[in-house]
Short mmCIF file of C-alpha atoms in Angstrom, two decimals:
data_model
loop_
_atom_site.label_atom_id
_atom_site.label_comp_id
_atom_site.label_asym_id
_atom_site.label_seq_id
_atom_site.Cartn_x
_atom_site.Cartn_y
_atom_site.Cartn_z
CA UNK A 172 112.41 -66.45 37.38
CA UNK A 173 108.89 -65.96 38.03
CA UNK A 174 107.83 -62.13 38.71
CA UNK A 175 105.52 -61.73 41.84
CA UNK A 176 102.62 -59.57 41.80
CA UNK A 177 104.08 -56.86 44.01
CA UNK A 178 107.18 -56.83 41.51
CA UNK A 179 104.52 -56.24 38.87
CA UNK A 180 103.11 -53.47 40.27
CA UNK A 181 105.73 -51.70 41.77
CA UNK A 182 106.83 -51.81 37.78
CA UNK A 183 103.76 -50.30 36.80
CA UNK A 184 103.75 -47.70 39.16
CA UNK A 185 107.24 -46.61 37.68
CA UNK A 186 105.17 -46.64 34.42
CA UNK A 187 106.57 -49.57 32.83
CA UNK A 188 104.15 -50.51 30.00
CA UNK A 189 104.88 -54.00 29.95
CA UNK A 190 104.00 -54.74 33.67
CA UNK A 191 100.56 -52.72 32.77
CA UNK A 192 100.13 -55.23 29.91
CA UNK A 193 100.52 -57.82 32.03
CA UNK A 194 98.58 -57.11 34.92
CA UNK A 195 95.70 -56.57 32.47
CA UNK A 196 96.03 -60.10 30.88
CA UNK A 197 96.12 -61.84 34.46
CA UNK A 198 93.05 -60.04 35.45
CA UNK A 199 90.93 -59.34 31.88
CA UNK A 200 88.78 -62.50 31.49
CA UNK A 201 87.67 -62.21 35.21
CA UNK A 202 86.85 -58.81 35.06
CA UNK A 203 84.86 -59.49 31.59
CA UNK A 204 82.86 -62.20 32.82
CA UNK A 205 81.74 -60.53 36.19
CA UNK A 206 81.14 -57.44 34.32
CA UNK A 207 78.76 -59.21 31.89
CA UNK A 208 77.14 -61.14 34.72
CA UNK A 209 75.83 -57.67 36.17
CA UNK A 210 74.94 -56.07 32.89
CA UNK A 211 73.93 -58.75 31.24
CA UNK A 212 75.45 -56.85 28.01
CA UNK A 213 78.73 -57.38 26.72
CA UNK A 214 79.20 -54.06 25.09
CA UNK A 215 78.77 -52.46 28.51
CA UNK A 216 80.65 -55.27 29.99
CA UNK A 217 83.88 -54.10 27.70
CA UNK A 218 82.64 -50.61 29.01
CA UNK A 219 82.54 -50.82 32.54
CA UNK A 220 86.12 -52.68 32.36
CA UNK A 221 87.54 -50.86 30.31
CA UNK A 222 86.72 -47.97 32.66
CA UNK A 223 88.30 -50.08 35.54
CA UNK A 224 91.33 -50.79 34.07
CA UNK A 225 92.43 -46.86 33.21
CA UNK A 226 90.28 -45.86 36.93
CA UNK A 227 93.00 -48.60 38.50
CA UNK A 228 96.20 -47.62 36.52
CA UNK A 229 95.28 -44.30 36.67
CA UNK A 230 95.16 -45.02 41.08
CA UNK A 231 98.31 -47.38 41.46
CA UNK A 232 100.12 -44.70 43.15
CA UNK A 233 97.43 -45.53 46.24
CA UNK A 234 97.29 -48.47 46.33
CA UNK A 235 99.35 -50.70 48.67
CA UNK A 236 101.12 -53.10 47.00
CA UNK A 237 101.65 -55.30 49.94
CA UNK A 238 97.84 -55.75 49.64
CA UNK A 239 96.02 -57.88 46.85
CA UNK A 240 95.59 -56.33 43.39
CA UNK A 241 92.66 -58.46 42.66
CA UNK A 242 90.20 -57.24 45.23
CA UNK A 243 90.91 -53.99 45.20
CA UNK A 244 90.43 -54.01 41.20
CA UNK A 245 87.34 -56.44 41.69
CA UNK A 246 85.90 -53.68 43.93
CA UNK A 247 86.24 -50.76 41.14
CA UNK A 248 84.88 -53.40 38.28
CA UNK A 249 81.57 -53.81 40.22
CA UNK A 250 81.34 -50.02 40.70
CA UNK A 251 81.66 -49.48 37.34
CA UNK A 252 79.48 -52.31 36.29
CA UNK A 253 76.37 -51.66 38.48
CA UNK A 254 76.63 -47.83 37.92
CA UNK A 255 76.63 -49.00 34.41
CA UNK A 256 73.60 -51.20 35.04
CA UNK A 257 72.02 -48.75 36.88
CA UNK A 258 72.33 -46.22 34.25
CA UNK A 259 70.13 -48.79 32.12
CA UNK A 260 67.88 -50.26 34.48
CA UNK A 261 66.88 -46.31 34.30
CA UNK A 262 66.91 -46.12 30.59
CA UNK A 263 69.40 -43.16 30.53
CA UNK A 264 71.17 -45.51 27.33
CA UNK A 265 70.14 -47.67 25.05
CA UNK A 266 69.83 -51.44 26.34
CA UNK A 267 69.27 -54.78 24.87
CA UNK A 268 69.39 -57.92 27.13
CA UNK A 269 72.05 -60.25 25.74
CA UNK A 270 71.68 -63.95 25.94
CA UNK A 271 75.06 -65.28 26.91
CA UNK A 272 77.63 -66.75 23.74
CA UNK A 273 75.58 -69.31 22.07
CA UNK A 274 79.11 -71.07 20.57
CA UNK A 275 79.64 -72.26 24.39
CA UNK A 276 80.20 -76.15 24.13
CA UNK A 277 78.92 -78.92 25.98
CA UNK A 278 80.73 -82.06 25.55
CA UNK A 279 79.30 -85.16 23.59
CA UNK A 280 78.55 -87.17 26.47
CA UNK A 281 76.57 -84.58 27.69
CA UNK A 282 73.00 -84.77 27.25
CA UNK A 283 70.21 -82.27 27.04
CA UNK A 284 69.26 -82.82 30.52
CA UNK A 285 72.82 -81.73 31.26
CA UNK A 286 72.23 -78.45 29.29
CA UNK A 287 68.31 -78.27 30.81
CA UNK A 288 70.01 -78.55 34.35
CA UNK A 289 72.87 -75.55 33.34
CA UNK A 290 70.13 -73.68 31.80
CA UNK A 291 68.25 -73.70 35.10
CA UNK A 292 71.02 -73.42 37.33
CA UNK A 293 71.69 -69.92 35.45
CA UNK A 294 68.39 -68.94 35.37
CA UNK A 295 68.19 -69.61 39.21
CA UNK A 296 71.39 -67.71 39.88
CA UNK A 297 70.04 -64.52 37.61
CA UNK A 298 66.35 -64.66 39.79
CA UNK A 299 68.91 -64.19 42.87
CA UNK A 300 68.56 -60.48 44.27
CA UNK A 301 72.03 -58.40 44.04
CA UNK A 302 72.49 -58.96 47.87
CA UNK A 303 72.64 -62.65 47.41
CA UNK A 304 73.95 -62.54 43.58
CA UNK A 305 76.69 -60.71 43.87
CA UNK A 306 79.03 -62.41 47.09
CA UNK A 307 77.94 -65.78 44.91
CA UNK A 308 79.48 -64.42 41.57
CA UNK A 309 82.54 -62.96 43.36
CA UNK A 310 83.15 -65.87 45.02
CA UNK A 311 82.51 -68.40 41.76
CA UNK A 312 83.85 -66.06 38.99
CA UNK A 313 86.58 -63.78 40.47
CA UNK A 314 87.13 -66.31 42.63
CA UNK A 315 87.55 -64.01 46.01
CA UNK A 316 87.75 -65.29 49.44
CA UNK A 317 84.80 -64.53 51.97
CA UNK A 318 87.44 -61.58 53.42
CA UNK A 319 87.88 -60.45 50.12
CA UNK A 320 83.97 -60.47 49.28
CA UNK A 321 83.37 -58.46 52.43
CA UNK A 322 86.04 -56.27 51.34
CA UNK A 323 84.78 -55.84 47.71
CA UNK A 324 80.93 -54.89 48.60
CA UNK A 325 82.59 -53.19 52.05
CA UNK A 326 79.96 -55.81 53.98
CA UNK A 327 81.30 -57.79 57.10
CA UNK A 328 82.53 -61.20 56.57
CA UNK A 329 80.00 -62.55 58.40
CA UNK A 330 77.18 -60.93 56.52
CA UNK A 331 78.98 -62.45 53.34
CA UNK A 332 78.92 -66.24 54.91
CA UNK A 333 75.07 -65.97 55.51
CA UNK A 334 74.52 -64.45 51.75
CA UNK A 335 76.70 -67.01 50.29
CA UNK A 336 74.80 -70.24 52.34
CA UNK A 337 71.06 -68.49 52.04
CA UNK A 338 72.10 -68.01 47.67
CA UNK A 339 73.18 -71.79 47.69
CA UNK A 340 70.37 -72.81 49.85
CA UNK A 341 68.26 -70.96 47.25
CA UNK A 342 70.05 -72.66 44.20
CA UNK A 343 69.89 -76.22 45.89
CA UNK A 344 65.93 -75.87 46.91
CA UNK A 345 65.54 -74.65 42.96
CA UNK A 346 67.38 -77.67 41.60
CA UNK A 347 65.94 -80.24 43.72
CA UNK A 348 62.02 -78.31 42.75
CA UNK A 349 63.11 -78.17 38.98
CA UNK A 350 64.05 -82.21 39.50
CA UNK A 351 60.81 -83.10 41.23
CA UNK A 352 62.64 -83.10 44.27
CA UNK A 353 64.73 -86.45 46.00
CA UNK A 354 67.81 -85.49 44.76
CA UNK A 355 70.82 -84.31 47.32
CA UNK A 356 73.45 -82.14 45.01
CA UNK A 357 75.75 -81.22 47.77
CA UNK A 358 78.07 -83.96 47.59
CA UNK B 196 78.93 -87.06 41.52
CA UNK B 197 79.55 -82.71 40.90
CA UNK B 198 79.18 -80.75 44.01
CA UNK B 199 76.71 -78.00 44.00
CA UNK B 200 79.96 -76.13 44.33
CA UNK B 201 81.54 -77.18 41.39
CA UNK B 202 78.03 -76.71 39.44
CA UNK B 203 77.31 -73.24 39.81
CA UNK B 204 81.13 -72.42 38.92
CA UNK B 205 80.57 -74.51 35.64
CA UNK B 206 77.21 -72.78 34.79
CA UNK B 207 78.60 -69.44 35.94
CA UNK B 208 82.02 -69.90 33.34
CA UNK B 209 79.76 -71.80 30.73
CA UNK B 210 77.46 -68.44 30.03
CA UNK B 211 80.14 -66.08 30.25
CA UNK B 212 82.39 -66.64 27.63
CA UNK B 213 83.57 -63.80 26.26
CA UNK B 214 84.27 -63.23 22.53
CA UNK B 215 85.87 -60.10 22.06
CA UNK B 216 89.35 -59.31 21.54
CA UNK B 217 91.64 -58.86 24.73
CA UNK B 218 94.18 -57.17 22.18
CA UNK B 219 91.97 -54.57 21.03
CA UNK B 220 91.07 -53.78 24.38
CA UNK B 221 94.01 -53.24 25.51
CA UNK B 222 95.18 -51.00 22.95
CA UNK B 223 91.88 -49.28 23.53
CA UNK B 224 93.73 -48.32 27.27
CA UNK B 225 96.94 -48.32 26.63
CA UNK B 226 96.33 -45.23 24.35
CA UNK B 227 93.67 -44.17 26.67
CA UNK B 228 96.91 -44.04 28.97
CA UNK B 229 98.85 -42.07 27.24
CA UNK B 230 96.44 -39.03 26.68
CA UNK B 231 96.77 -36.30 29.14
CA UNK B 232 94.07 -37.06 32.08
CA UNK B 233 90.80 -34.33 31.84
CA UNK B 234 88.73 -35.20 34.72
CA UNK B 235 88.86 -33.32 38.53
CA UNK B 236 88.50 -34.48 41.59
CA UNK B 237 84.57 -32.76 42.38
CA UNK B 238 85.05 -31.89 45.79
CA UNK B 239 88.60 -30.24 44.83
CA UNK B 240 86.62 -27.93 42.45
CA UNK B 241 83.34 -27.42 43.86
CA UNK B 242 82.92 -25.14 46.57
CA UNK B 243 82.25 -27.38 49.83
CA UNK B 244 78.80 -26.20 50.29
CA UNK B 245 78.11 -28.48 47.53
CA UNK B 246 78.64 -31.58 48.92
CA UNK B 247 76.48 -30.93 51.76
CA UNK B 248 73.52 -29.26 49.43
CA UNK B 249 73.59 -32.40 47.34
CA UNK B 250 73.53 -34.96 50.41
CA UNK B 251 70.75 -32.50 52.23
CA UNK B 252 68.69 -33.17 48.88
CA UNK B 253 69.20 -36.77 49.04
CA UNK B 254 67.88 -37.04 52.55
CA UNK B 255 64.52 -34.85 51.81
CA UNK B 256 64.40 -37.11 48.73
CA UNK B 257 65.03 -40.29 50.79
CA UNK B 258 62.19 -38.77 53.71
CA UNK B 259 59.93 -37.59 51.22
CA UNK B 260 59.56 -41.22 49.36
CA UNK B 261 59.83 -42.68 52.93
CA UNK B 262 56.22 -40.88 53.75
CA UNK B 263 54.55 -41.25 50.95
CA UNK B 264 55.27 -45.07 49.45
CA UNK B 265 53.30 -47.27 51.71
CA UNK B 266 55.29 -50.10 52.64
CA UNK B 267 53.66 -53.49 51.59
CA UNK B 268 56.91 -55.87 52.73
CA UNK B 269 56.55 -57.50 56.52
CA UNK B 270 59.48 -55.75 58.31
CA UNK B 271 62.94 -57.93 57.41
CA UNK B 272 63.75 -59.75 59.97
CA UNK B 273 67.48 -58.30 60.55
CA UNK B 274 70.75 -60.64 60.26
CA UNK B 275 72.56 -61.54 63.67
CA UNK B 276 75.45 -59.89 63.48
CA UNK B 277 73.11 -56.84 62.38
CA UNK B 278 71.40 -56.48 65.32
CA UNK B 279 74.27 -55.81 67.83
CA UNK B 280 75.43 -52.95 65.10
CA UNK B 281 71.97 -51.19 64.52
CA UNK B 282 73.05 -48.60 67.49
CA UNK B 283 76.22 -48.43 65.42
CA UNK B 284 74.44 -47.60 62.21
CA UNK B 285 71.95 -45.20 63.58
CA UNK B 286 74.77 -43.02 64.32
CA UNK B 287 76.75 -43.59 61.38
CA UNK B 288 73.94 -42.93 58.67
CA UNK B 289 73.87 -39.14 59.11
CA UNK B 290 72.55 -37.22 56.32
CA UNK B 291 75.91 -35.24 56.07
CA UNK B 292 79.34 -35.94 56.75
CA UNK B 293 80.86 -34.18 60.04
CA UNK B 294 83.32 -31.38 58.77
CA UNK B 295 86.92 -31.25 60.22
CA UNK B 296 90.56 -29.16 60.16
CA UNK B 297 93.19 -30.65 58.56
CA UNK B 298 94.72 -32.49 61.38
CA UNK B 299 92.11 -32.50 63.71
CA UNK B 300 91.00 -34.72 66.31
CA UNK B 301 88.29 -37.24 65.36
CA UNK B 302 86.20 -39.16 67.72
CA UNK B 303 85.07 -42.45 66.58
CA UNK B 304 82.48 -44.06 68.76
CA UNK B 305 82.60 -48.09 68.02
CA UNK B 306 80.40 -50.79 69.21
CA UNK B 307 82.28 -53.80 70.84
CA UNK B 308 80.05 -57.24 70.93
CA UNK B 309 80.48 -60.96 71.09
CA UNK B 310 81.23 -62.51 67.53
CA UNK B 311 79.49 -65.63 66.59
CA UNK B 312 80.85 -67.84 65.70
CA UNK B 313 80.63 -68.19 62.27
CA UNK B 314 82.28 -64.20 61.76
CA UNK B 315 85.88 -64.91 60.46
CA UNK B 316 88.95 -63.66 62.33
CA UNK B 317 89.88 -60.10 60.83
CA UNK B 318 93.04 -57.94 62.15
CA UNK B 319 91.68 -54.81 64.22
CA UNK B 320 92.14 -52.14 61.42
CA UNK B 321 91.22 -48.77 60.62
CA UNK B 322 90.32 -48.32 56.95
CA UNK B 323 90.41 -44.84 55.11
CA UNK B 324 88.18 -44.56 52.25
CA UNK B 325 88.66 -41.68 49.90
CA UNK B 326 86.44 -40.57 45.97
CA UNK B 327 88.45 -40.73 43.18
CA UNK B 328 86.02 -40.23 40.05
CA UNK B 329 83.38 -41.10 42.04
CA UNK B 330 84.44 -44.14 42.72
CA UNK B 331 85.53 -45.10 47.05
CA UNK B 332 88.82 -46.49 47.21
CA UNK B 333 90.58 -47.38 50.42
CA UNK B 334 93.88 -44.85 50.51
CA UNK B 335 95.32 -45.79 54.26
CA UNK B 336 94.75 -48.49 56.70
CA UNK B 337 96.23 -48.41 60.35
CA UNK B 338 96.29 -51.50 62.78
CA UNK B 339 94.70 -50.99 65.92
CA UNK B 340 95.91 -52.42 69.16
CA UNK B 341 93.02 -54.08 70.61
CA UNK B 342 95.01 -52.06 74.39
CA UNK B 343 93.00 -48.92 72.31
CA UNK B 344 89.92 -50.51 71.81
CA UNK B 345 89.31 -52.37 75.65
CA UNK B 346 87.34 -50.31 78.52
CA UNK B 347 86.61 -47.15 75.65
CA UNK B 348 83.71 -46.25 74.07
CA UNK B 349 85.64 -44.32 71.14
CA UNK B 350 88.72 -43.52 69.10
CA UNK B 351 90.28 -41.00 68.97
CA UNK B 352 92.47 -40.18 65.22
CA UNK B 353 93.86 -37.33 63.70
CA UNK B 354 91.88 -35.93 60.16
CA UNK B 355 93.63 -36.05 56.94
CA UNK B 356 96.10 -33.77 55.40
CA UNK B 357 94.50 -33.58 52.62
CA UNK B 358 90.84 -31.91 52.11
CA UNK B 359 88.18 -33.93 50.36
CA UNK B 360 85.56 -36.71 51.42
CA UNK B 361 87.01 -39.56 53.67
CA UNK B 362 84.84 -42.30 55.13
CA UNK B 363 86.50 -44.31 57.98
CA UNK B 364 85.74 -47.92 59.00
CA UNK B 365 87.01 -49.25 62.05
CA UNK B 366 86.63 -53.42 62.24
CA UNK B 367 88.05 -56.08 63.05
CA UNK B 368 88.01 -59.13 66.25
CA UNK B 369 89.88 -59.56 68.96
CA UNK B 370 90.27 -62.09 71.81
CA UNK B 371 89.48 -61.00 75.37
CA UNK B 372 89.49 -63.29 78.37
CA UNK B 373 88.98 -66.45 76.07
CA UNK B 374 85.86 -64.25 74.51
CA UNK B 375 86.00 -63.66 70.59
CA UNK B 376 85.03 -60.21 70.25
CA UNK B 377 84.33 -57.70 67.37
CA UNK B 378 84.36 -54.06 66.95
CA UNK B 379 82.89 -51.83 64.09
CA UNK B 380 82.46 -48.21 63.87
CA UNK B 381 81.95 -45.85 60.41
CA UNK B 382 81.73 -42.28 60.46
CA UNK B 383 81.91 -39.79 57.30
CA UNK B 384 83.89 -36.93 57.22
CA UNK B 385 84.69 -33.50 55.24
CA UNK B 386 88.07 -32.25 55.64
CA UNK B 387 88.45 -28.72 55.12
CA UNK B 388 91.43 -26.44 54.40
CA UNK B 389 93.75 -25.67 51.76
CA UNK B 390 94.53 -27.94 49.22
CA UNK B 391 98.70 -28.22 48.92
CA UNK B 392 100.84 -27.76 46.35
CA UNK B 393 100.10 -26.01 43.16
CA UNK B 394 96.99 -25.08 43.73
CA UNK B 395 97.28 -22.83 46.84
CA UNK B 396 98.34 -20.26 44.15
CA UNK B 397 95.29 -19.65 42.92
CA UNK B 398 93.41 -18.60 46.29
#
């Protein structure tokens, strides 16, 4: 029998070790991935979650396990990963800019103007500001409703459905530019 | 034919693939766990003058860059739902919190406007945030009946039991005489007193 979230936490709040494990495995990769998409560095990626986990274990006694885990923990991982940046960005530690994994694969049929268009795409999305960035990675990597967005950057919904259509608007005017224009993407 | 949609998600997993060990991590916290915990709660440990020296040196920081960085951006032109809540704001972005008794009566003044129609539906709600490590979590939420928000200007609530740093949040839409409305009000507090338990031996 499957074990629902709630289950899972109310475990962990009893201190079972197991249900910790667990809830860390369902929500690790996320958490890595936005966290490197802030800092653009994995070692402060690992870091800032890292940070997040023991901040949110160390907190399950307040938190509501009726609610969502995954916002709530999506909230302390971009805390953690833009104080991080922040901390940078001001040179208080050392900081390289990381390209992202070179080993990631593109599939045979695939052709360099596929890679040239993800290429772009990425560098598009990085040129966003935070404002618009950040609802679009939340929404596209942790995979957060609009409600959940607003709750994670404490913005109202609405403000996070007119950052979420100006970043796309943004991304689509880029790819259409980087194309020589003519080209509709939003099928 | 791949949706814009569908794109950035592929571009967004495609340059964040992550090579590290998920094991190792995770016997990095689980030990980190185990250990005894070091770190306070600030506000439990500094005296409560603190708080408000540190946010009265933010503001003259904040003024001070304010008057002497000439602004070279056209004014932003603010987002609709903005506007209606700029009173809202101008009251809620005081340079330090409002200080209250355990248990004391609160008045939260709220704006109450027209939603567009684009602003999802959201449950009236009161949400208490609280620091923990310096870090806002939200540690209550009440429902509000929308009977408490029509025809008043304000809320009233009782403070916290507990001293510390609490912001509140009230938001949320309701439906009035076929009208979608919305409400939203934030106001920062300091609740004083004596912190329970163990530590009122040491006063």
């Amino acid at each position: 029998m499957e074990i629902t979230e709630q289950e899972l936490i109310n475990q962990a709040k009893q201190g079972h070790q197991d249900a910790l494990e667990q809830i860390f495995r369902y929500h690790v990769d996320a958490a890595i991935r936005l966290a490197y998409l802030i800092t653009r560095n994995w070692a402060t990626a690992e870091d800032a979650v890292q940070e997040a986990f023991l901040q949110a274990f160390r907190s399950l006694d307040s938190f509501q396990e009726e609610r969502p885990f995954k916002p709530w923990f999506t909230k302390i991982v971009v805390n953690k990963a833009k104080r991080t940046k922040d901390r940078l960005d001001r040179g208080h530690l050392p900081y390289e800019m990381e390209e992202p994994n070179v080993h990631r694969s593109y599939e045979p049929e695939e052709s360099a103007l596929e890679k040239e268009g993800v290429d772009a795409l990425f560098q598009a999305i990085n040129e966003l500001d935070d404002n618009h960035r950040l609802p679009l990675l939340l929404k596209y990597v942790s995979g957060l409703t609009e409600a959940q967005i607003a709750e994670t950057l404490d913005i109202p919904a609405s403000r996070v459905k007119s950052r979420l259509y100006v970043a796309r608007q943004r991304l689509k005017k880029r790819i259409v530019t980087s194309r020589g224009g003519g080209q509709n993407d939003d099928a | 034919m791949t949706t814009l949609d569908e794109k950035i998600e592929q571009t967004l997993q495609k340059n964040s693939e992550w090579s590290g060990s998920a094991d190792a991590l995770w016997g990095t916290i689980s030990n980190q766990l185990q250990q005894p915990r070091t770190t306070k709660h600030p506000w439990k440990h500094r005296p409560l003058w603190f708080g408000a020296a540190a946010a009265a040196t933010v503001f003259l920081a904040f003024m001070l860059h304010s008057m002497f960085t000439p602004s070279t951006l056209p004014p932003a032109l603010p987002e609709p739902q903005e506007m209606a809540r700029m009173q809202t704001f101008s009251v809620a972005m005081l340079p330090e919190p409002e200080v209250y008794r355990q248990g004391e009566q609160v008045e939260l003044a709220f704006d109450t406007y027209l939603a567009s129609e684009w602003e999802q539906d959201q449950m009236l709600r009161l949400v208490i945030w609280t620091e923990v490590e310096g870090e806002q979590i939200p540690t209550g939420e009440l429902p509000i009946r929308k009977e408490d928000i029509l025809g008043q200007h304000s809320l009233s609530i009782e403070s916290p039991d507990e001293p510390g740093l609490y912001r509140l949040v009230l938001e949320g839409l309701f439906v009035h005489e076929g009208q979608r409305m919305a409400v939203f009000a934030e106001k920062t507090i300091l609740v004083e007193g004596e912190i329970s338990n163990e530590n009122v031996e040491n006063h």
